[in-house]
JSON list of C-alpha atoms in Angstrom, two decimals:
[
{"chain": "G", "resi": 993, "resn": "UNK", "atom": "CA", "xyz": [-6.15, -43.23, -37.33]},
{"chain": "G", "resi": 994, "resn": "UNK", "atom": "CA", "xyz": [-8.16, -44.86, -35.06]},
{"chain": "G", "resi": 995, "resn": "UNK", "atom": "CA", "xyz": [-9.09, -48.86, -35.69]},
{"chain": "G", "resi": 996, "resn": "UNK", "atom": "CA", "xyz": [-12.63, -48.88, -37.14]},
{"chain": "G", "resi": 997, "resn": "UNK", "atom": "CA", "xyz": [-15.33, -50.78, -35.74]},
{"chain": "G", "resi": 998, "resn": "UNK", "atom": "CA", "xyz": [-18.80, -51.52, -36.69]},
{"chain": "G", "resi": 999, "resn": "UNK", "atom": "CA", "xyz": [-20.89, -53.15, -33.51]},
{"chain": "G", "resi": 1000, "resn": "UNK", "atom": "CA", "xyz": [-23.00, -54.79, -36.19]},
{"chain": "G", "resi": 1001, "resn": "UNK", "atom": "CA", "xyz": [-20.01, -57.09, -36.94]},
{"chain": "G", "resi": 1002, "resn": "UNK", "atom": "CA", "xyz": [-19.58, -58.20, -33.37]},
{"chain": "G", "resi": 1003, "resn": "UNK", "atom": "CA", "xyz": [-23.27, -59.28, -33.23]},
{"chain": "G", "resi": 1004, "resn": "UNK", "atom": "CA", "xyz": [-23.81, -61.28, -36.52]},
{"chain": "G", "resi": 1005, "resn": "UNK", "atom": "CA", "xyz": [-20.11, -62.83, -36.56]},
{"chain": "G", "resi": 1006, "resn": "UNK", "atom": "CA", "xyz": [-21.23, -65.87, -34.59]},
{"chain": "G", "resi": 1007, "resn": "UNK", "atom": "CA", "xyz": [-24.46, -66.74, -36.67]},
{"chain": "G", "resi": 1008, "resn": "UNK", "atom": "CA", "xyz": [-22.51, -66.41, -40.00]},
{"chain": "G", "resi": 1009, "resn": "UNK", "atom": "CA", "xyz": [-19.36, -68.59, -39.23]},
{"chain": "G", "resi": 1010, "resn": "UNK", "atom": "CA", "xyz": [-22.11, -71.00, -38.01]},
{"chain": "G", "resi": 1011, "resn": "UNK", "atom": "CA", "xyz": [-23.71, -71.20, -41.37]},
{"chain": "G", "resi": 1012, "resn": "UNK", "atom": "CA", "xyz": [-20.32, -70.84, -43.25]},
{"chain": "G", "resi": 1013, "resn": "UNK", "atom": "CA", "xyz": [-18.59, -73.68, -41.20]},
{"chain": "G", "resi": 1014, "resn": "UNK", "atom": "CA", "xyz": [-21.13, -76.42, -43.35]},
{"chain": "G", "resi": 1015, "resn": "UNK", "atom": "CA", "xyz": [-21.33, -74.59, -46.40]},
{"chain": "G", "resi": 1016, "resn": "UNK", "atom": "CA", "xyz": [-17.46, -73.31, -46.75]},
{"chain": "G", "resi": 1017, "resn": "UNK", "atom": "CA", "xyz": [-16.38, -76.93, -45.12]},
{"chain": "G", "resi": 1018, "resn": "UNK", "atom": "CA", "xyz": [-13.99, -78.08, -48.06]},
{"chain": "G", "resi": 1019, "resn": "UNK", "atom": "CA", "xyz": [-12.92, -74.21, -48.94]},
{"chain": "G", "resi": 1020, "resn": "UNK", "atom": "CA", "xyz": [-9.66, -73.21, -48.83]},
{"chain": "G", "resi": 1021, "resn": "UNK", "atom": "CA", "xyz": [-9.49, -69.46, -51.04]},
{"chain": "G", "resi": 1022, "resn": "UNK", "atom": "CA", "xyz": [-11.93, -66.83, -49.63]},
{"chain": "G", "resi": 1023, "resn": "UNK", "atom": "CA", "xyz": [-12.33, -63.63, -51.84]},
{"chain": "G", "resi": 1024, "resn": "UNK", "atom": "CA", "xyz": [-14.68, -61.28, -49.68]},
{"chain": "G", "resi": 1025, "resn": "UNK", "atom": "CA", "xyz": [-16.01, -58.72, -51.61]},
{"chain": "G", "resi": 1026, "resn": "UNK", "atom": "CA", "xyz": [-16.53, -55.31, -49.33]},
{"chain": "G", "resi": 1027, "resn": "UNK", "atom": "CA", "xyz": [-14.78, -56.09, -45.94]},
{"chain": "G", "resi": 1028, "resn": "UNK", "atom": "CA", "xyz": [-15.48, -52.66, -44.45]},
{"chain": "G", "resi": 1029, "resn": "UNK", "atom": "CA", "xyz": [-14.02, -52.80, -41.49]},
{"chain": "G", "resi": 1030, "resn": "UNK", "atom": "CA", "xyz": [-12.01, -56.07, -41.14]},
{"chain": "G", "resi": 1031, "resn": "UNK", "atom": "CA", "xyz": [-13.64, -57.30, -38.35]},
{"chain": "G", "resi": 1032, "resn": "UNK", "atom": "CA", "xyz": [-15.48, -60.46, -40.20]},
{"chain": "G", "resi": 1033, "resn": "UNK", "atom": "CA", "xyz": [-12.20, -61.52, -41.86]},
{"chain": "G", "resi": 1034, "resn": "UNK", "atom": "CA", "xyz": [-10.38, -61.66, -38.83]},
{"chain": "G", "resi": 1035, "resn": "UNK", "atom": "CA", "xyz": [-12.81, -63.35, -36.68]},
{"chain": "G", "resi": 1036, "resn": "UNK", "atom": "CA", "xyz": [-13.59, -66.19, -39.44]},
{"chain": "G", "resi": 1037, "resn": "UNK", "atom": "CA", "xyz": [-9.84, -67.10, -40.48]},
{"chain": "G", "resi": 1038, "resn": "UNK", "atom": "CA", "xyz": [-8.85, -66.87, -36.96]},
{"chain": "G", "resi": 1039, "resn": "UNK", "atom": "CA", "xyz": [-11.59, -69.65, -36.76]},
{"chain": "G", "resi": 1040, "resn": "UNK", "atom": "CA", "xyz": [-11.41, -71.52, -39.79]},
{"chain": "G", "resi": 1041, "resn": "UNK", "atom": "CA", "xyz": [-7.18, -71.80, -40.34]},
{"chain": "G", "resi": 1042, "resn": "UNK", "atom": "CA", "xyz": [-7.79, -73.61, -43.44]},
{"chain": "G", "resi": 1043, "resn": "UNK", "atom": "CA", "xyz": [-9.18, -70.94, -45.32]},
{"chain": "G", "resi": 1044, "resn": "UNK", "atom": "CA", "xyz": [-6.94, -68.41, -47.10]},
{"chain": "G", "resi": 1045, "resn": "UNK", "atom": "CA", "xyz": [-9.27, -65.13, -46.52]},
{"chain": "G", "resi": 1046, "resn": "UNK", "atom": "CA", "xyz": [-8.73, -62.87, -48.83]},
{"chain": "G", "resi": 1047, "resn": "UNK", "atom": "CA", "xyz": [-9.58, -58.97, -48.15]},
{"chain": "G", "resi": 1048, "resn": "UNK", "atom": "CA", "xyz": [-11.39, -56.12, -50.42]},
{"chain": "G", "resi": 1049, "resn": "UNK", "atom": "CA", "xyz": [-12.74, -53.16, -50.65]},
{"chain": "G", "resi": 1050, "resn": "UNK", "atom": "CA", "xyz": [-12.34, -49.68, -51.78]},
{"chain": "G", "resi": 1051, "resn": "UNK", "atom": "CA", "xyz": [-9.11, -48.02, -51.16]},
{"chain": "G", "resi": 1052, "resn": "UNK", "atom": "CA", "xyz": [-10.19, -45.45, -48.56]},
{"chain": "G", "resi": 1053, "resn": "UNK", "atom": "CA", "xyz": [-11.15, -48.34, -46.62]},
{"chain": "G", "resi": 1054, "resn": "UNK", "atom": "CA", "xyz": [-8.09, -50.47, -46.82]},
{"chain": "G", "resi": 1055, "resn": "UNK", "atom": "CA", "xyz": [-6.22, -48.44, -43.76]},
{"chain": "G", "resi": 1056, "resn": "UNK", "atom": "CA", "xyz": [-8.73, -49.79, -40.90]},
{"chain": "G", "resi": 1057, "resn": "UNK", "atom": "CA", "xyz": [-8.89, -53.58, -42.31]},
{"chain": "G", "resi": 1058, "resn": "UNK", "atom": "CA", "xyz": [-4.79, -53.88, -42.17]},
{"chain": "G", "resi": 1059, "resn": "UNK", "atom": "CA", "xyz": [-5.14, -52.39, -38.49]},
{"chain": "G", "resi": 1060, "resn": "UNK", "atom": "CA", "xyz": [-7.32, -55.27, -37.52]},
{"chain": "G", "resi": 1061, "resn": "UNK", "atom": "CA", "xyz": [-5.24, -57.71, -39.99]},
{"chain": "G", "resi": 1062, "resn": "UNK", "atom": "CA", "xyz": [-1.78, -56.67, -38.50]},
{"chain": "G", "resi": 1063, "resn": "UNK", "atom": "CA", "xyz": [-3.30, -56.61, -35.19]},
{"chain": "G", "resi": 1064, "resn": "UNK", "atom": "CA", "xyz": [-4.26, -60.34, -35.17]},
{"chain": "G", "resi": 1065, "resn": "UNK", "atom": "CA", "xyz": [-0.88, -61.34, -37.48]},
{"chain": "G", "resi": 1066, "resn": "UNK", "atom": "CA", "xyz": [-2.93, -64.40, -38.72]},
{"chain": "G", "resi": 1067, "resn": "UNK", "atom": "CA", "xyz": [-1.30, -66.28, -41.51]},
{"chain": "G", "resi": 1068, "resn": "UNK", "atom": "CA", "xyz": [-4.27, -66.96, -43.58]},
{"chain": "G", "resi": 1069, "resn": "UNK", "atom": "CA", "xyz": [-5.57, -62.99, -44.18]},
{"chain": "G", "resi": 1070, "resn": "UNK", "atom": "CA", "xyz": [-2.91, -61.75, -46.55]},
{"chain": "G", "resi": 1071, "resn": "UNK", "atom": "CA", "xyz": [-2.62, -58.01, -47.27]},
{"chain": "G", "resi": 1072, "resn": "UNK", "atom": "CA", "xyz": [-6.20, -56.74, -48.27]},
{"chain": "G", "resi": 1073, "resn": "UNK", "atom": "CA", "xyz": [-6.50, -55.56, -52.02]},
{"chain": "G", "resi": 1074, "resn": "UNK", "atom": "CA", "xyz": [-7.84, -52.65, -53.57]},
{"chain": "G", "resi": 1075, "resn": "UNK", "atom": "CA", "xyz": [-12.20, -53.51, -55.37]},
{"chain": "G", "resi": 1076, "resn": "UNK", "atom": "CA", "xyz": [-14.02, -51.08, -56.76]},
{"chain": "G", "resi": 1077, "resn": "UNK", "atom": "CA", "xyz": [-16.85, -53.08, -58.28]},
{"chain": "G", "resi": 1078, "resn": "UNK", "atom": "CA", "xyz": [-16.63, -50.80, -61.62]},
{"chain": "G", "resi": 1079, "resn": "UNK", "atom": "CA", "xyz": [-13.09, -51.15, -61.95]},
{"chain": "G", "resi": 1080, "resn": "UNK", "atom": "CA", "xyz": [-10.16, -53.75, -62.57]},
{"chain": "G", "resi": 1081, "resn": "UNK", "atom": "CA", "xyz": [-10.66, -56.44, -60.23]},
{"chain": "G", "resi": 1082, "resn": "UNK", "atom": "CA", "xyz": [-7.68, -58.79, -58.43]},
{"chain": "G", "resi": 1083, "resn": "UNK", "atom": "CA", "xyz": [-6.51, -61.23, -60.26]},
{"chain": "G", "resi": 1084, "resn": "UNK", "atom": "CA", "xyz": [-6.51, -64.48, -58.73]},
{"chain": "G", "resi": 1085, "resn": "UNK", "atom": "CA", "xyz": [-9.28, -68.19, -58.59]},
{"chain": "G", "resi": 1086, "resn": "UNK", "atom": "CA", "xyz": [-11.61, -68.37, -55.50]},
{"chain": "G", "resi": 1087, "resn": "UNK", "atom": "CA", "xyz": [-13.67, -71.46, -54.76]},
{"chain": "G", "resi": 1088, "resn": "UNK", "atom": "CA", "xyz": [-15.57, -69.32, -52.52]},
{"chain": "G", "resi": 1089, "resn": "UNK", "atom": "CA", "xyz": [-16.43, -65.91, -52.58]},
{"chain": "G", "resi": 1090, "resn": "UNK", "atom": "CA", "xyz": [-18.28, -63.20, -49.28]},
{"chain": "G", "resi": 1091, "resn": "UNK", "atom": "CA", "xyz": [-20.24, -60.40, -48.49]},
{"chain": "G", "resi": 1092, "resn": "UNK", "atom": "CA", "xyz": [-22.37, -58.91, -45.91]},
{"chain": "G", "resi": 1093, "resn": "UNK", "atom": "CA", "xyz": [-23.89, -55.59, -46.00]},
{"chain": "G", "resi": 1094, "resn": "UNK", "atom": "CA", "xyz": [-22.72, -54.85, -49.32]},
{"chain": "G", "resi": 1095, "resn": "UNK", "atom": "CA", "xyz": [-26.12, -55.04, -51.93]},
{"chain": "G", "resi": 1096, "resn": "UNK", "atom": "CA", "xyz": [-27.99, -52.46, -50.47]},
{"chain": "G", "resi": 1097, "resn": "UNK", "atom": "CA", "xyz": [-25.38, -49.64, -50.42]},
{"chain": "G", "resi": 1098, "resn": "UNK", "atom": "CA", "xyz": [-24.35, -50.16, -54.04]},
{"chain": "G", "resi": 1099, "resn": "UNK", "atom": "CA", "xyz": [-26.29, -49.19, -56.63]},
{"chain": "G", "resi": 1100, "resn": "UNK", "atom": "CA", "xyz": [-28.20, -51.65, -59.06]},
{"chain": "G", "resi": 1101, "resn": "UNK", "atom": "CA", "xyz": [-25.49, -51.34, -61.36]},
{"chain": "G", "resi": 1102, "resn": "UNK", "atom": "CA", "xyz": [-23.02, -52.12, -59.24]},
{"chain": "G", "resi": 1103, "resn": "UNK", "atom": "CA", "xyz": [-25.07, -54.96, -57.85]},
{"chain": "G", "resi": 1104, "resn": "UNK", "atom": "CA", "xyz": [-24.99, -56.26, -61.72]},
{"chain": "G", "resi": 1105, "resn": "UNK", "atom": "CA", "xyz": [-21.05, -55.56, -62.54]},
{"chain": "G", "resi": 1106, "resn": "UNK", "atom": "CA", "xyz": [-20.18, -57.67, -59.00]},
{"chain": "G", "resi": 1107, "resn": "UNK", "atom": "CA", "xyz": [-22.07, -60.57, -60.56]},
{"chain": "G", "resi": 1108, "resn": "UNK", "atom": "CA", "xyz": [-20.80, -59.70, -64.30]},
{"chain": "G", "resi": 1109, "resn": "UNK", "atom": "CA", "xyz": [-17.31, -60.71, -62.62]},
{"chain": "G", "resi": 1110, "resn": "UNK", "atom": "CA", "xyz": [-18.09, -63.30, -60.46]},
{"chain": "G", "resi": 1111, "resn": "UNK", "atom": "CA", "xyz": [-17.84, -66.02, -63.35]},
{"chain": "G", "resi": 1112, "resn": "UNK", "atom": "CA", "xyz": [-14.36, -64.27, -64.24]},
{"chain": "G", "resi": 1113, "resn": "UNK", "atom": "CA", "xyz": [-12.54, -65.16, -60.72]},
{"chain": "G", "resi": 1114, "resn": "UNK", "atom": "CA", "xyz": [-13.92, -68.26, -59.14]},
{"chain": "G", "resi": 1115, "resn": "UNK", "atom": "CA", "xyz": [-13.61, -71.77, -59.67]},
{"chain": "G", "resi": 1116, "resn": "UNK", "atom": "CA", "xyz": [-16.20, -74.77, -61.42]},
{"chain": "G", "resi": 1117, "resn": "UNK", "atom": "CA", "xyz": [-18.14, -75.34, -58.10]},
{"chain": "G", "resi": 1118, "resn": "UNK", "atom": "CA", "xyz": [-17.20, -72.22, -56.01]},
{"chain": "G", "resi": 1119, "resn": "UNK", "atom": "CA", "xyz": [-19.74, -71.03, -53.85]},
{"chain": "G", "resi": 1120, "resn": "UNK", "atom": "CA", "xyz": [-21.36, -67.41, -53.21]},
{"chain": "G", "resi": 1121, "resn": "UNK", "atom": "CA", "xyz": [-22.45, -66.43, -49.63]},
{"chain": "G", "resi": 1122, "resn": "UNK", "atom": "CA", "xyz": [-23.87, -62.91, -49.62]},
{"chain": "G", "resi": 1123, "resn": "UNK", "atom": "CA", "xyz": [-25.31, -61.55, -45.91]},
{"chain": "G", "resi": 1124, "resn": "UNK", "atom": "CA", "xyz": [-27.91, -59.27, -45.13]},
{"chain": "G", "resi": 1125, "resn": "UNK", "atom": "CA", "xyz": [-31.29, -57.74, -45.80]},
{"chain": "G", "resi": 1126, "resn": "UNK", "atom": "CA", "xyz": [-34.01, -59.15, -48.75]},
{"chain": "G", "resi": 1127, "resn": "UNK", "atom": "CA", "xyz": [-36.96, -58.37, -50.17]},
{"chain": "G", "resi": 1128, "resn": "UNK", "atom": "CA", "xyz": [-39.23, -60.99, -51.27]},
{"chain": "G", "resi": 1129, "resn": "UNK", "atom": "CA", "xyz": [-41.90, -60.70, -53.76]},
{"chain": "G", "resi": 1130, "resn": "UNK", "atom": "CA", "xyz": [-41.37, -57.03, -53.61]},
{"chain": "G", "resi": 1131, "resn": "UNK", "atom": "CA", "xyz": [-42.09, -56.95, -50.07]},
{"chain": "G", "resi": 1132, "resn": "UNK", "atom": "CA", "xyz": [-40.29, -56.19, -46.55]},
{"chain": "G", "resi": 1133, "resn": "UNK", "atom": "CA", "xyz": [-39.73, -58.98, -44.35]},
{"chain": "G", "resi": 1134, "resn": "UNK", "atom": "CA", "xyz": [-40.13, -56.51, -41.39]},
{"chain": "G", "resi": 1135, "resn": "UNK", "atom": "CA", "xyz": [-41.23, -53.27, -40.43]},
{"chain": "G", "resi": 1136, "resn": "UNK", "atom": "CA", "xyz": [-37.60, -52.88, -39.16]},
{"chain": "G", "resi": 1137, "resn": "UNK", "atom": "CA", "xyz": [-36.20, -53.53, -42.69]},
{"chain": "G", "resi": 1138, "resn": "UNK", "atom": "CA", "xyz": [-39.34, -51.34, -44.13]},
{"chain": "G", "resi": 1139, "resn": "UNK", "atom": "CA", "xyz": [-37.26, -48.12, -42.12]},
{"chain": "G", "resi": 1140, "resn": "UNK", "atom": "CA", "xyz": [-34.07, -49.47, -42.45]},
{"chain": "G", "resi": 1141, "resn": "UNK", "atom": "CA", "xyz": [-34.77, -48.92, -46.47]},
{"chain": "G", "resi": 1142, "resn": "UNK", "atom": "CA", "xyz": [-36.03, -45.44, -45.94]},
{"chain": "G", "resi": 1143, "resn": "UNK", "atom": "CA", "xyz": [-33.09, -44.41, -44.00]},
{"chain": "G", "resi": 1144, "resn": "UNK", "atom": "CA", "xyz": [-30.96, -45.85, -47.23]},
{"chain": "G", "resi": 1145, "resn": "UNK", "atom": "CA", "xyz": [-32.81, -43.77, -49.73]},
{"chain": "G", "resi": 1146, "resn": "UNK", "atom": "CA", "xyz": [-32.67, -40.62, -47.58]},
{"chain": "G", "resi": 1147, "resn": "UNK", "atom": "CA", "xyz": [-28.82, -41.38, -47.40]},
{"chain": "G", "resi": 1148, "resn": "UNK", "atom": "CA", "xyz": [-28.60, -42.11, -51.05]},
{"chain": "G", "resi": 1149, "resn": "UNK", "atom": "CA", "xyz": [-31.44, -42.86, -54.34]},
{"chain": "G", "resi": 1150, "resn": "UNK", "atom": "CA", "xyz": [-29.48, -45.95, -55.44]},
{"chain": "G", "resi": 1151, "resn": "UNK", "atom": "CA", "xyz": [-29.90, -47.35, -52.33]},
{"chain": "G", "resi": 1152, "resn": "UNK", "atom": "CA", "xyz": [-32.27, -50.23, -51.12]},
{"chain": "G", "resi": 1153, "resn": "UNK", "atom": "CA", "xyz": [-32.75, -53.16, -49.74]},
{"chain": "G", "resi": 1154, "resn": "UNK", "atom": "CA", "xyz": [-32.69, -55.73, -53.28]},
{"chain": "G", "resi": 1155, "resn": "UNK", "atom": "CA", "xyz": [-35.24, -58.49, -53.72]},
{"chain": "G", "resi": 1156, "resn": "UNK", "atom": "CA", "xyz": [-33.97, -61.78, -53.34]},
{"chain": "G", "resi": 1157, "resn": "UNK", "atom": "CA", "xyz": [-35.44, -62.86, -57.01]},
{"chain": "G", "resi": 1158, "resn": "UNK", "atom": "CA", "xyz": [-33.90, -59.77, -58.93]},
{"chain": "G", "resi": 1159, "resn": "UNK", "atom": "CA", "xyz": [-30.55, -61.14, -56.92]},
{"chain": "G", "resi": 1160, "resn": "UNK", "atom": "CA", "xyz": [-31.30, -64.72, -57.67]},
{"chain": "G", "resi": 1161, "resn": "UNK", "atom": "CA", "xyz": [-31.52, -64.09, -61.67]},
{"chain": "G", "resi": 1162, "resn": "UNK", "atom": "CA", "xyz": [-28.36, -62.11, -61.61]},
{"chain": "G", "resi": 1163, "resn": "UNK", "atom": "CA", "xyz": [-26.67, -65.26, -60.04]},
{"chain": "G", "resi": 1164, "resn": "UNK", "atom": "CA", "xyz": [-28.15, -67.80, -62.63]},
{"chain": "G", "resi": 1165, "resn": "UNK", "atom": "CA", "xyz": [-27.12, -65.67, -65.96]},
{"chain": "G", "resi": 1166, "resn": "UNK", "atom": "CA", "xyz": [-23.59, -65.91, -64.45]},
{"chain": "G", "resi": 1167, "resn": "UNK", "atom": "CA", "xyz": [-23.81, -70.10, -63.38]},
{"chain": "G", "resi": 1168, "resn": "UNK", "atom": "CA", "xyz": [-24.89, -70.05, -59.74]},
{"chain": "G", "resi": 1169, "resn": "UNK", "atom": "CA", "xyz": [-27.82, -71.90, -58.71]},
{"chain": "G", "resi": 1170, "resn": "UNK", "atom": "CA", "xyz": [-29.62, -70.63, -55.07]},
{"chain": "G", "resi": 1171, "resn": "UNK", "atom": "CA", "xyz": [-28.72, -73.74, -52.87]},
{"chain": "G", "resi": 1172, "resn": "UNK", "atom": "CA", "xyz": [-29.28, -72.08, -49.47]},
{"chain": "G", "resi": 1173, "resn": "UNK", "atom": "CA", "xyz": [-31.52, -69.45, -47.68]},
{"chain": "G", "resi": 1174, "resn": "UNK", "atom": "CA", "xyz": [-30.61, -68.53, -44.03]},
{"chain": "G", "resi": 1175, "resn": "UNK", "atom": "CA", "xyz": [-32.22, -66.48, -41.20]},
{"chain": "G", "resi": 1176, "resn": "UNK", "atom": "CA", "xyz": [-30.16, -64.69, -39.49]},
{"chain": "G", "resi": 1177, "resn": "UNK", "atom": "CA", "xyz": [-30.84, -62.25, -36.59]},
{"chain": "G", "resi": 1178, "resn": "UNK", "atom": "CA", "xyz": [-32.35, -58.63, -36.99]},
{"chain": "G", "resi": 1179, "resn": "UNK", "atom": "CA", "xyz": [-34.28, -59.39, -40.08]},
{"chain": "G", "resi": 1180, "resn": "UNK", "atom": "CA", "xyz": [-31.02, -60.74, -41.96]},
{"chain": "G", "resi": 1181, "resn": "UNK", "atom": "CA", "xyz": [-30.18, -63.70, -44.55]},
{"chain": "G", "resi": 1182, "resn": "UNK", "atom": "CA", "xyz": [-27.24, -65.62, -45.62]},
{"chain": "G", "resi": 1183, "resn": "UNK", "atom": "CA", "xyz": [-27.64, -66.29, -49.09]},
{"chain": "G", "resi": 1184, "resn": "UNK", "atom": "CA", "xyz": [-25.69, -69.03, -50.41]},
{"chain": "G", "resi": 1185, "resn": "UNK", "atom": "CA", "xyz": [-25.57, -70.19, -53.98]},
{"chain": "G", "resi": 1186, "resn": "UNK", "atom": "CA", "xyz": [-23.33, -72.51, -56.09]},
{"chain": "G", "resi": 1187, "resn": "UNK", "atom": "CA", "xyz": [-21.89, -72.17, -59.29]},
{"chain": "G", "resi": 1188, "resn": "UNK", "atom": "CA", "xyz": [-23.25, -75.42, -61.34]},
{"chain": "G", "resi": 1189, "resn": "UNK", "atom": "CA", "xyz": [-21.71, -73.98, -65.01]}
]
C-alpha cells in the first residue's frame, strides 16, 4: 500500500508542537488517541526525544502509521496499538494524552466513551490536548467552519463540529479542568485541560 498522507498534517504540525512544547514540557508518556495517518507522531517525537509517543487508532488504519513509524525508526514511537473508542482500550498510565481532528468525526457517543476512559489510563496531573474545530455558545467561529460542518453531516448525521462547553463538561465529570484555549490556523484550537482529581 501506498504511505498515507493528509496535507492538513503538514500545515498545522508546526503550530501544535509550538503550543505542546510549554504545555507537554515535563511529559514523558504520550497516548494519542486517533493518529490517522502517523504523520503528527512522527514529526513531534522526532522533535521532542523525551517523550515516549504512543500510537492509536482503529485497526484499518494501523498499516499507514507503521509505514511512517518504520520509516523514521525513532526510538520513542513504539508499535502503534489497536483503539476503537467503544471497545477495550490499551492498557498502560499516560501523563499526557492527544488528538487532532478526532471530535467531529465521532459521534456524540463516542465523544462521551473517549472521556468515560480518560480517568481509567492517565496519571494524577496528566494533561489532555485535543486539536481542531469548536463551537462556542452554539455558534461557528467562521463561515469556513459553518461549511466545513455541512460537509460533515452530508458525509455522516453524527457528525459535527462539538461546542467547546458540551466538551468542557465532559472533561470536568471525569477530573480535568480547561487550563488552556489556543488559536490555531484555519479556524482551529488546541484545547488543553488538566486533570486536578
Amino acid at each position: 500500500m501506498d504511505k498515507p498522507s493528509a496535507p492538513s498534517c503538514e500545515r498545522n504540525r508546526d503550530p501544535i508542537l509550538g503550543a505542546l512544547r510549554e504545555h507537554f514540557a515535563d511529559r514523558h508518556k504520550v497516548l494519542e488517541i486517533g493518529s490517522g495517518t502517523g504523520q503528527h507522531a512522527v514529526h513531534f517525537a522526532a522533535a521532542m526525544p523525551q517523550w515516549q509517543w504512543q500510537c492509536t487508532d482503529r485497526t484499518e488504519n494501523l498499516p499507514g502509521i507503521r509505514q511512517w513509524l518504520d520509516e523514521a525508526a525513532l526510538p520513542n514511537t513504539p508499535p502503534p496499538l489497536a483503539l476503537d473508542v467503544n471497545d477495550a482500550w490499551p492498557a498502560g498510565t499516560y501523563d499526557a494524552v492527544f488528538s487532532a481532528n478526532t471530535l467531529h468525526i465521532m459521534s456524540w457517543d463516542e465523544v462521551e466513551m473517549l472521556f468515560a476512559h480518560l480517568a481509567k489510563i492517565t496519571a494524577a496531573g496528566a494533561k489532555l490536548a485535543i486539536y481542531g474545530p469548536f463551537n462556542y455558545g452554539g455558534r461557528y467561529t467562521s463561515e469556513s467552519n459553518a461549511a466545513f460542518d455541512e460537509w460533515l453531516q452530508a458525509r455522516g448525521v453524527h457528525m459535527r463540529i462539538r461546542d467547546a462547553e458540551a466538551v468542557d463538561t465532559l472533561a470536568e465529570i471525569v477530573g480535568f479542568d480547561l487550563i488552556d484555549d489556543i488559536a490555531m490556523p484555519a479556524n482551529n484550537r488546541l484545547r488543553i485541560w488538566q486533570r486536578t482529581r
